[in-house]
Coordinates of C-alpha atoms in Angstrom, one line a residue:
M10 CA -0.2 -0.2 -0.1
V11 CA 1.4 3.2 -1.2
K12 CA 1.8 5.8 2.0
T13 CA -0.1 9.1 1.3
L14 CA 2.3 12.0 1.9
N15 CA 1.1 15.5 3.6
K16 CA 1.4 19.1 2.5
L17 CA 1.8 21.8 4.5
I18 CA -0.5 24.4 3.6
F19 CA 0.0 28.4 4.0
T20 CA -3.2 30.6 2.7
E21 CA -5.6 33.6 3.9
L22 CA -9.1 31.4 6.3
R23 CA -11.5 33.9 7.5
G24 CA -9.2 36.9 8.1
R25 CA -6.2 34.9 9.4
T26 CA -3.3 33.7 7.6
V27 CA -2.7 30.1 9.0
S28 CA -1.2 26.7 8.5
V29 CA -2.8 23.5 7.6
L30 CA -1.2 20.2 7.4
A31 CA -3.2 18.1 5.1
S32 CA -3.3 14.1 4.2
G33 CA -5.1 13.6 0.5
N34 CA -8.2 15.2 1.2
R35 CA -7.9 15.2 5.8
V36 CA -7.0 18.0 7.5
L37 CA -4.8 16.9 10.0
Q38 CA -3.6 20.4 11.2
I39 CA -4.5 24.1 11.5
G40 CA -2.3 26.5 12.9
T41 CA -2.5 30.3 12.9
A42 CA 0.0 32.8 12.9
P43 CA 0.5 34.8 16.1
D44 CA -0.8 38.6 16.2
R45 CA 2.4 40.6 15.5
E46 CA 1.9 42.5 18.7
D47 CA 3.0 39.0 20.5
C48 CA 6.1 37.9 21.0
A49 CA 6.7 34.7 20.0
L50 CA 7.5 31.6 21.5
G51 CA 11.5 31.1 22.3
T52 CA 11.6 35.1 22.5
I53 CA 14.5 36.0 23.8
C54 CA 14.5 39.3 26.3
V55 CA 15.9 41.0 29.3
G56 CA 13.5 41.0 31.9
R57 CA 12.8 43.0 35.0
V58 CA 12.3 41.3 38.2
R59 CA 8.8 42.9 39.2
N60 CA 8.0 41.3 41.9
I61 CA 9.0 38.3 44.1
V62 CA 6.1 35.7 45.2
K63 CA 7.1 33.3 47.9
N64 CA 4.3 31.0 49.0
I65 CA 4.2 30.5 45.3
N66 CA 8.1 30.2 44.8
A67 CA 8.0 32.3 41.6
A68 CA 8.5 35.5 40.4
F69 CA 6.5 37.8 37.8
V70 CA 9.5 39.4 35.4
E71 CA 8.7 42.3 32.7
Y72 CA 9.8 40.9 29.7
R73 CA 8.6 44.0 27.4
P74 CA 7.0 47.0 28.5
G75 CA 4.0 46.5 30.8
I76 CA 3.7 43.2 30.1
N77 CA 4.5 40.4 33.0
G78 CA 5.8 37.1 32.6
Y79 CA 5.8 33.8 35.3
Y80 CA 9.1 32.8 36.5
S81 CA 9.4 29.9 38.6
L82 CA 11.7 30.1 41.1
A83 CA 11.4 26.0 41.3
E84 CA 12.1 25.2 38.4
N85 CA 14.4 28.1 37.3
R86 CA 17.3 27.4 39.8
F87 CA 20.3 29.4 37.8
H88 CA 19.4 32.6 37.3
L89 CA 21.2 34.5 33.7
F90 CA 21.8 38.0 35.2
A91 CA 22.4 41.0 32.8
D92 CA 25.5 42.6 34.9
G93 CA 27.4 39.2 34.7
R94 CA 27.1 37.9 38.6
D95 CA 26.9 34.3 38.9
G96 CA 23.9 32.4 38.2
S97 CA 23.2 31.0 42.0
S98 CA 23.0 34.1 43.8
P99 CA 19.4 34.9 45.6
L100 CA 17.1 36.7 42.5
K101 CA 16.2 39.8 44.5
N102 CA 13.2 42.6 43.0
G103 CA 14.7 45.4 40.3
D104 CA 17.2 42.4 39.1
E105 CA 17.7 41.7 35.4
I106 CA 17.6 38.6 33.7
L107 CA 17.7 37.2 30.6
V108 CA 14.3 34.9 30.0
Q109 CA 13.0 32.7 27.2
I110 CA 9.1 32.2 26.9
S111 CA 8.6 28.8 26.9
R112 CA 4.8 28.9 26.6
A113 CA 2.6 32.0 25.7
A114 CA -0.2 33.4 27.0
V115 CA -3.6 31.8 27.6
K116 CA -6.6 34.1 28.9
T117 CA -6.0 35.8 32.3
K118 CA -2.3 33.3 32.7
D119 CA 0.7 35.2 31.8
A120 CA 3.3 34.0 30.0
V121 CA 6.0 31.7 31.5
L122 CA 9.4 32.2 31.3
T123 CA 12.7 30.4 31.4
S124 CA 16.6 31.4 31.9
K125 CA 16.8 27.2 30.5
L126 CA 17.7 29.1 27.2
S127 CA 17.5 27.4 24.1
L128 CA 17.9 27.8 20.1
T129 CA 15.8 25.6 18.1
G130 CA 17.2 24.0 14.3
Q131 CA 16.1 21.7 11.9
Y132 CA 18.2 19.0 13.9
G133 CA 18.6 19.4 17.3
V134 CA 18.2 21.9 20.6
L135 CA 20.4 23.9 22.1
T136 CA 19.9 24.1 26.0
L137 CA 21.4 25.6 28.8
D138 CA 20.2 23.3 31.2
G139 CA 23.1 21.5 32.1
S140 CA 21.1 18.4 30.5
G141 CA 24.5 16.7 28.1
L142 CA 23.2 14.8 25.1
G143 CA 19.1 14.1 24.4
I144 CA 17.6 12.3 22.0
S145 CA 14.1 12.0 20.8
S146 CA 12.3 9.8 22.1
K147 CA 10.4 8.6 19.0
I148 CA 13.8 7.8 17.8
R149 CA 14.2 3.9 18.2
D150 CA 17.4 3.0 16.6
A151 CA 19.1 1.8 19.3
G152 CA 22.6 1.8 17.1
W153 CA 22.2 5.3 15.9
K154 CA 21.7 6.2 18.9
E155 CA 25.1 5.2 20.5
Q156 CA 26.9 6.5 17.4
M157 CA 25.4 9.8 18.4
K158 CA 26.9 9.3 22.1
E159 CA 30.0 8.8 20.6
W160 CA 29.7 11.9 18.5
W161 CA 28.5 14.2 21.2
E162 CA 31.4 13.0 23.7
E163 CA 34.1 12.7 20.7
E164 CA 33.2 15.8 19.2
A165 CA 30.4 18.0 19.6
R166 CA 30.3 18.4 23.5
G167 CA 33.7 20.6 22.9
L168 CA 31.5 23.1 20.6
V169 CA 29.4 24.2 23.4
S170 CA 32.3 24.3 25.9
G171 CA 32.6 28.1 25.8
L172 CA 29.2 28.5 27.4
S173 CA 30.1 27.0 30.5
G174 CA 30.8 30.2 32.4
T175 CA 27.0 31.4 31.9
G176 CA 26.8 31.0 35.5
L177 CA 24.7 27.2 34.9
P178 CA 26.1 24.3 34.9
R179 CA 26.6 23.2 31.4
A180 CA 25.4 23.8 27.7
G181 CA 23.3 20.4 26.3
F182 CA 21.8 19.4 23.3
I183 CA 18.7 17.7 21.8
L184 CA 18.3 15.5 18.7
R185 CA 15.2 15.8 17.4
T186 CA 13.3 13.6 14.5
N187 CA 14.9 15.2 11.5
A188 CA 18.6 14.8 13.1
Y189 CA 17.8 10.6 12.4
G190 CA 19.7 9.9 9.2
A191 CA 21.1 13.6 8.8
P192 CA 24.4 13.5 7.8
L193 CA 26.5 14.0 10.9
E194 CA 28.5 17.3 9.4
A195 CA 25.0 18.8 9.5
V196 CA 24.3 18.1 12.0
G197 CA 27.7 19.2 13.7
L198 CA 27.8 22.3 11.9
E199 CA 23.8 24.0 13.0
L200 CA 25.0 22.8 17.0
S201 CA 28.2 25.0 16.3
G202 CA 26.7 27.7 14.6
Q203 CA 24.2 27.6 17.6
A204 CA 27.0 27.8 20.0
E205 CA 28.3 31.1 18.3
R206 CA 25.0 32.6 18.5
M207 CA 24.1 31.8 21.8
A208 CA 27.3 33.0 23.1
R209 CA 26.6 36.8 20.7
L210 CA 23.0 36.3 22.6
L211 CA 24.6 36.2 26.7
E212 CA 27.7 39.0 25.5
N213 CA 24.9 41.2 23.9
G214 CA 22.9 40.8 27.2
R215 CA 25.3 42.5 29.5
C216 CA 24.5 45.8 27.3
R217 CA 21.1 45.9 26.5
T218 CA 18.3 47.6 28.4
A219 CA 15.5 46.1 30.4
G220 CA 12.5 45.3 27.5
S221 CA 14.8 44.3 25.3
I222 CA 14.7 41.3 22.6
L223 CA 17.8 39.7 22.4
Y224 CA 16.4 36.9 19.6
Q225 CA 13.4 36.1 18.1
P226 CA 12.9 32.8 16.2
E227 CA 12.4 32.6 13.0
S228 CA 8.7 33.3 11.7
F229 CA 5.5 30.9 12.2
F230 CA 6.1 30.1 8.5
V231 CA 9.8 29.5 8.3
R232 CA 9.4 27.5 11.8
S233 CA 6.7 24.9 10.4
A234 CA 8.8 24.4 7.3
M235 CA 11.7 23.4 8.9
D236 CA 10.1 21.3 10.9
V237 CA 8.2 19.1 8.4
R238 CA 9.9 15.2 6.8
K239 CA 11.2 14.6 3.5
D240 CA 9.5 10.9 4.3
E241 CA 6.3 12.8 5.5
T242 CA 5.3 15.7 3.3
E243 CA 5.3 15.8 -0.3
E244 CA 5.5 19.9 -1.0
I245 CA 4.6 23.2 0.7
L246 CA 2.6 24.6 -1.3
T247 CA 1.1 28.8 -0.6
D248 CA -0.7 31.3 -2.7
L249 CA 0.5 33.8 -0.8
P250 CA 3.2 35.8 -2.4
D251 CA 5.1 37.7 0.5
I252 CA 5.3 34.6 2.5
Y253 CA 6.1 32.3 -0.8
Q254 CA 9.7 34.9 -1.0
E255 CA 10.1 34.5 2.7
L256 CA 10.4 30.4 2.3
Q257 CA 12.5 31.1 -0.8
E258 CA 14.9 33.2 1.1
A259 CA 15.0 30.8 3.7
A260 CA 15.4 27.7 2.2
G261 CA 19.2 27.5 2.2
D262 CA 18.5 26.7 4.9
G263 CA 17.9 23.5 4.3
F264 CA 14.3 22.8 4.0
Q265 CA 13.6 18.8 3.4
V266 CA 10.9 19.0 0.9
P267 CA 10.0 21.8 -1.9
V268 CA 8.2 24.8 -1.7
R269 CA 5.5 25.7 -4.5
F270 CA 3.7 29.2 -5.4
Y271 CA 0.4 28.1 -6.0
M272 CA -1.1 30.0 -9.3
D273 CA -4.3 28.6 -9.8
S274 CA -7.4 31.1 -9.6
Y275 CA -9.4 28.4 -7.6
P276 CA -8.7 29.4 -4.3
L277 CA -6.0 26.9 -2.0
S278 CA -8.6 26.9 0.9
A279 CA -11.8 26.1 -1.8
L280 CA -10.4 23.8 -3.1
Y281 CA -9.0 21.7 0.1
R282 CA -12.5 23.1 1.6
L283 CA -10.6 24.5 4.9
D284 CA -14.1 26.0 5.9
A285 CA -15.8 22.9 6.3
A286 CA -12.4 21.9 8.0
L287 CA -12.3 24.8 10.7
D288 CA -16.0 23.8 11.3
R289 CA -15.6 20.6 12.2
A290 CA -12.6 21.2 14.1
L291 CA -14.2 24.2 16.0
G292 CA -17.4 21.8 16.7
R293 CA -18.9 19.9 20.0
T294 CA -19.5 17.0 18.0
V295 CA -17.4 14.4 15.6
W296 CA -18.8 11.8 13.9
L297 CA -17.4 8.2 13.3
R298 CA -17.6 5.9 10.8
S299 CA -19.4 3.1 12.5
G300 CA -22.3 5.8 13.3
G301 CA -20.6 6.5 17.3
Y302 CA -19.3 10.0 18.4
L303 CA -17.3 12.7 20.2
V304 CA -18.2 15.3 22.5
I305 CA -15.8 17.2 22.6
E306 CA -15.6 20.2 25.8
P307 CA -12.8 22.5 26.5
T308 CA -12.9 24.2 30.1
E309 CA -10.8 26.2 31.3
A310 CA -9.4 23.2 33.9
M311 CA -9.5 20.4 31.5
T312 CA -11.1 19.1 28.0
V313 CA -13.5 16.3 28.7
I314 CA -14.3 14.5 25.6
D315 CA -17.5 11.9 25.9
V316 CA -17.4 8.8 23.7
N317 CA -21.3 6.7 22.3
T318 CA -22.3 4.6 20.3
G319 CA -24.9 7.2 18.8
K320 CA -26.0 5.9 15.5
N321 CA -24.0 2.5 15.4
T322 CA -26.2 -0.3 13.8
D323 CA -23.9 -3.2 13.4
K324 CA -25.4 -6.9 14.2
K325 CA -23.2 -7.7 16.9
T326 CA -23.3 -8.0 20.8
A327 CA -23.3 -5.2 22.5
S328 CA -19.7 -5.9 24.1
E329 CA -18.5 -6.4 20.1
T330 CA -20.0 -2.7 19.4
Y331 CA -18.9 -1.2 22.3
L332 CA -15.9 -1.9 22.0
K333 CA -15.5 -1.5 17.9
T334 CA -16.7 2.4 19.3
N335 CA -14.0 2.5 21.4
L336 CA -11.4 1.4 19.1
E337 CA -12.3 3.8 16.4
A338 CA -12.8 6.8 19.0
A339 CA -9.3 6.5 20.2
E340 CA -7.8 6.6 16.9
E341 CA -9.9 9.9 16.5
I342 CA -9.1 11.4 19.4
A343 CA -5.9 11.0 18.6
V344 CA -6.5 13.3 15.6
Q345 CA -9.0 15.5 17.0
L346 CA -6.0 16.5 19.7
R347 CA -3.3 17.6 17.5
L348 CA -6.2 19.2 15.4
R349 CA -7.6 21.1 17.8
N350 CA -4.3 21.7 19.5
L351 CA -5.9 21.0 22.5
S352 CA -3.1 20.2 26.1
G353 CA -3.5 20.1 29.3
I354 CA -5.8 17.9 30.9
I355 CA -7.6 15.1 28.8
V356 CA -10.2 13.2 30.4
V357 CA -12.0 10.7 27.7
D358 CA -15.3 8.9 28.8
F359 CA -15.4 6.2 26.7
I360 CA -18.0 3.4 26.4
D361 CA -17.9 1.4 30.0
M362 CA -16.6 -2.7 28.9
K363 CA -17.0 -5.0 31.4
E364 CA -14.1 -7.5 30.1
K365 CA -10.6 -6.5 31.4
A366 CA -8.9 -7.7 28.3
Q367 CA -10.9 -5.3 26.0
N368 CA -10.3 -2.2 28.0
E369 CA -6.2 -3.4 28.3
E370 CA -6.4 -3.5 23.8
L371 CA -8.3 -0.5 23.8
M372 CA -5.8 1.2 26.4
R373 CA -3.1 -0.2 23.6
R374 CA -4.3 1.0 20.7
L375 CA -4.6 4.6 21.9
R376 CA -1.2 4.7 23.6
Q377 CA -0.3 3.6 20.0
C378 CA -2.5 7.0 17.7
L379 CA -1.0 9.3 20.5
A380 CA 2.7 8.3 19.6
A381 CA 2.0 9.8 16.6
D382 CA 1.8 13.8 17.7
P383 CA 4.6 15.9 17.6
V384 CA 3.7 17.1 20.6
K385 CA 4.6 15.2 23.8
T386 CA 1.1 13.1 25.0
V387 CA 1.1 10.9 27.6
L388 CA -1.9 8.4 27.9
V389 CA -1.6 8.3 31.7
D390 CA -3.9 5.4 33.2
M391 CA -7.4 4.7 33.3
T392 CA -8.9 5.8 36.8
P393 CA -11.1 3.0 39.0
L394 CA -14.5 4.8 37.7
G395 CA -13.0 3.9 33.8
L396 CA -12.1 7.1 32.7
V397 CA -8.8 7.7 30.5
E398 CA -6.6 10.4 31.6
I399 CA -4.0 12.2 28.6
T400 CA -1.8 15.2 29.5
R401 CA 0.3 16.8 26.4
K402 CA 1.9 19.2 26.2
K403 CA 0.8 23.2 25.7
T404 CA 2.9 25.4 23.8
L405 CA 0.4 28.0 21.1
R406 CA -3.1 28.4 22.1
P407 CA -6.1 25.5 21.7
L408 CA -7.5 26.2 18.0
H409 CA -11.2 27.6 19.3
E410 CA -9.1 30.0 20.9
Q411 CA -7.0 31.2 18.0
F412 CA -10.2 31.7 16.1
S413 CA -12.3 33.3 19.2
R414 CA -10.0 35.6 19.4
S415 CA -9.5 36.7 15.6
E416 CA -13.7 37.0 15.1
K417 CA -13.5 39.7 18.0
N418 CA -10.7 41.6 16.5
R419 CA -12.1 41.8 13.1

């Protein structure tokens, strides 16, 4: 069976510039470009400590004029003081420190800031967190992992040794999935460039005022293009001239798939039926092929998903019908989490099944489906009440917030 390759599409949809990952006629993922006034994830600034709150072991740091972020003192035990002080010195109100946005602001919650600065490339992430070498959990080739560990000890560690004077234990490097099978020379060249950029950034931080931006990651479009893999994606497609030009200029950084400008008079959004796909992605109900359906309810604290048999008319026993519906629901839930960019705590109420073997089969299927998600997603367990707990890493706003916000601003 021939594998259907994805297409990464950049186009306009309901007044927003969107990134769409499509496989055949199905939309797998929709994301909107951040507003211009927003600081993108990964932005590094000089911040000023405005308030230290001891009872929550955290500080609030003004990283842009009039905008504060949450800075956990439990997670950030070393600080990058702009004046060059040792990173283990206690933090005080008025201190200026280098911080990076690790999580965007969501509704009433401030952005989350970290002192564990990182620079993300196509093959790896340079970090200032003392982690040494890390390897994506999606890479399972034990032989390749051993080869990369040797490469780190014999060659790569020396490329980041000059960053040890930052007040942190040592620099680290996390190999992304894209690094698997890439030439070592290319990975090493990228790491060397990242180390040089980080060194300049740390030096510049000493002579910049609070609120200054020291580093901004590549644009939303370039980052999205850099993340796709040639074994999964056929091409990058856009009908927006400015974005096409930006991607062409950035292509020297090593996109793995070709970029094509769509010139047909029939709009891309209509060709891929993106309006209808967005309506489904924002809807409360998702129908399954068997006639069953999901009800998806995002709340402030968590997302709740209910599985129902609905119109399932298979001539099978109730036990078989429940299992079939649940297995189909497991596959669709993995798709919906990614499509809607749901994160945090997700609780799923599957149809109750009495047999232990059937519940074990369901959990295996769900775990397998969630493993394909590029965002870290963990299947926690099934509770005594039969509820399944999932956690998914928070990055960008969920899709329903991205579009509700854009509707208000129009």
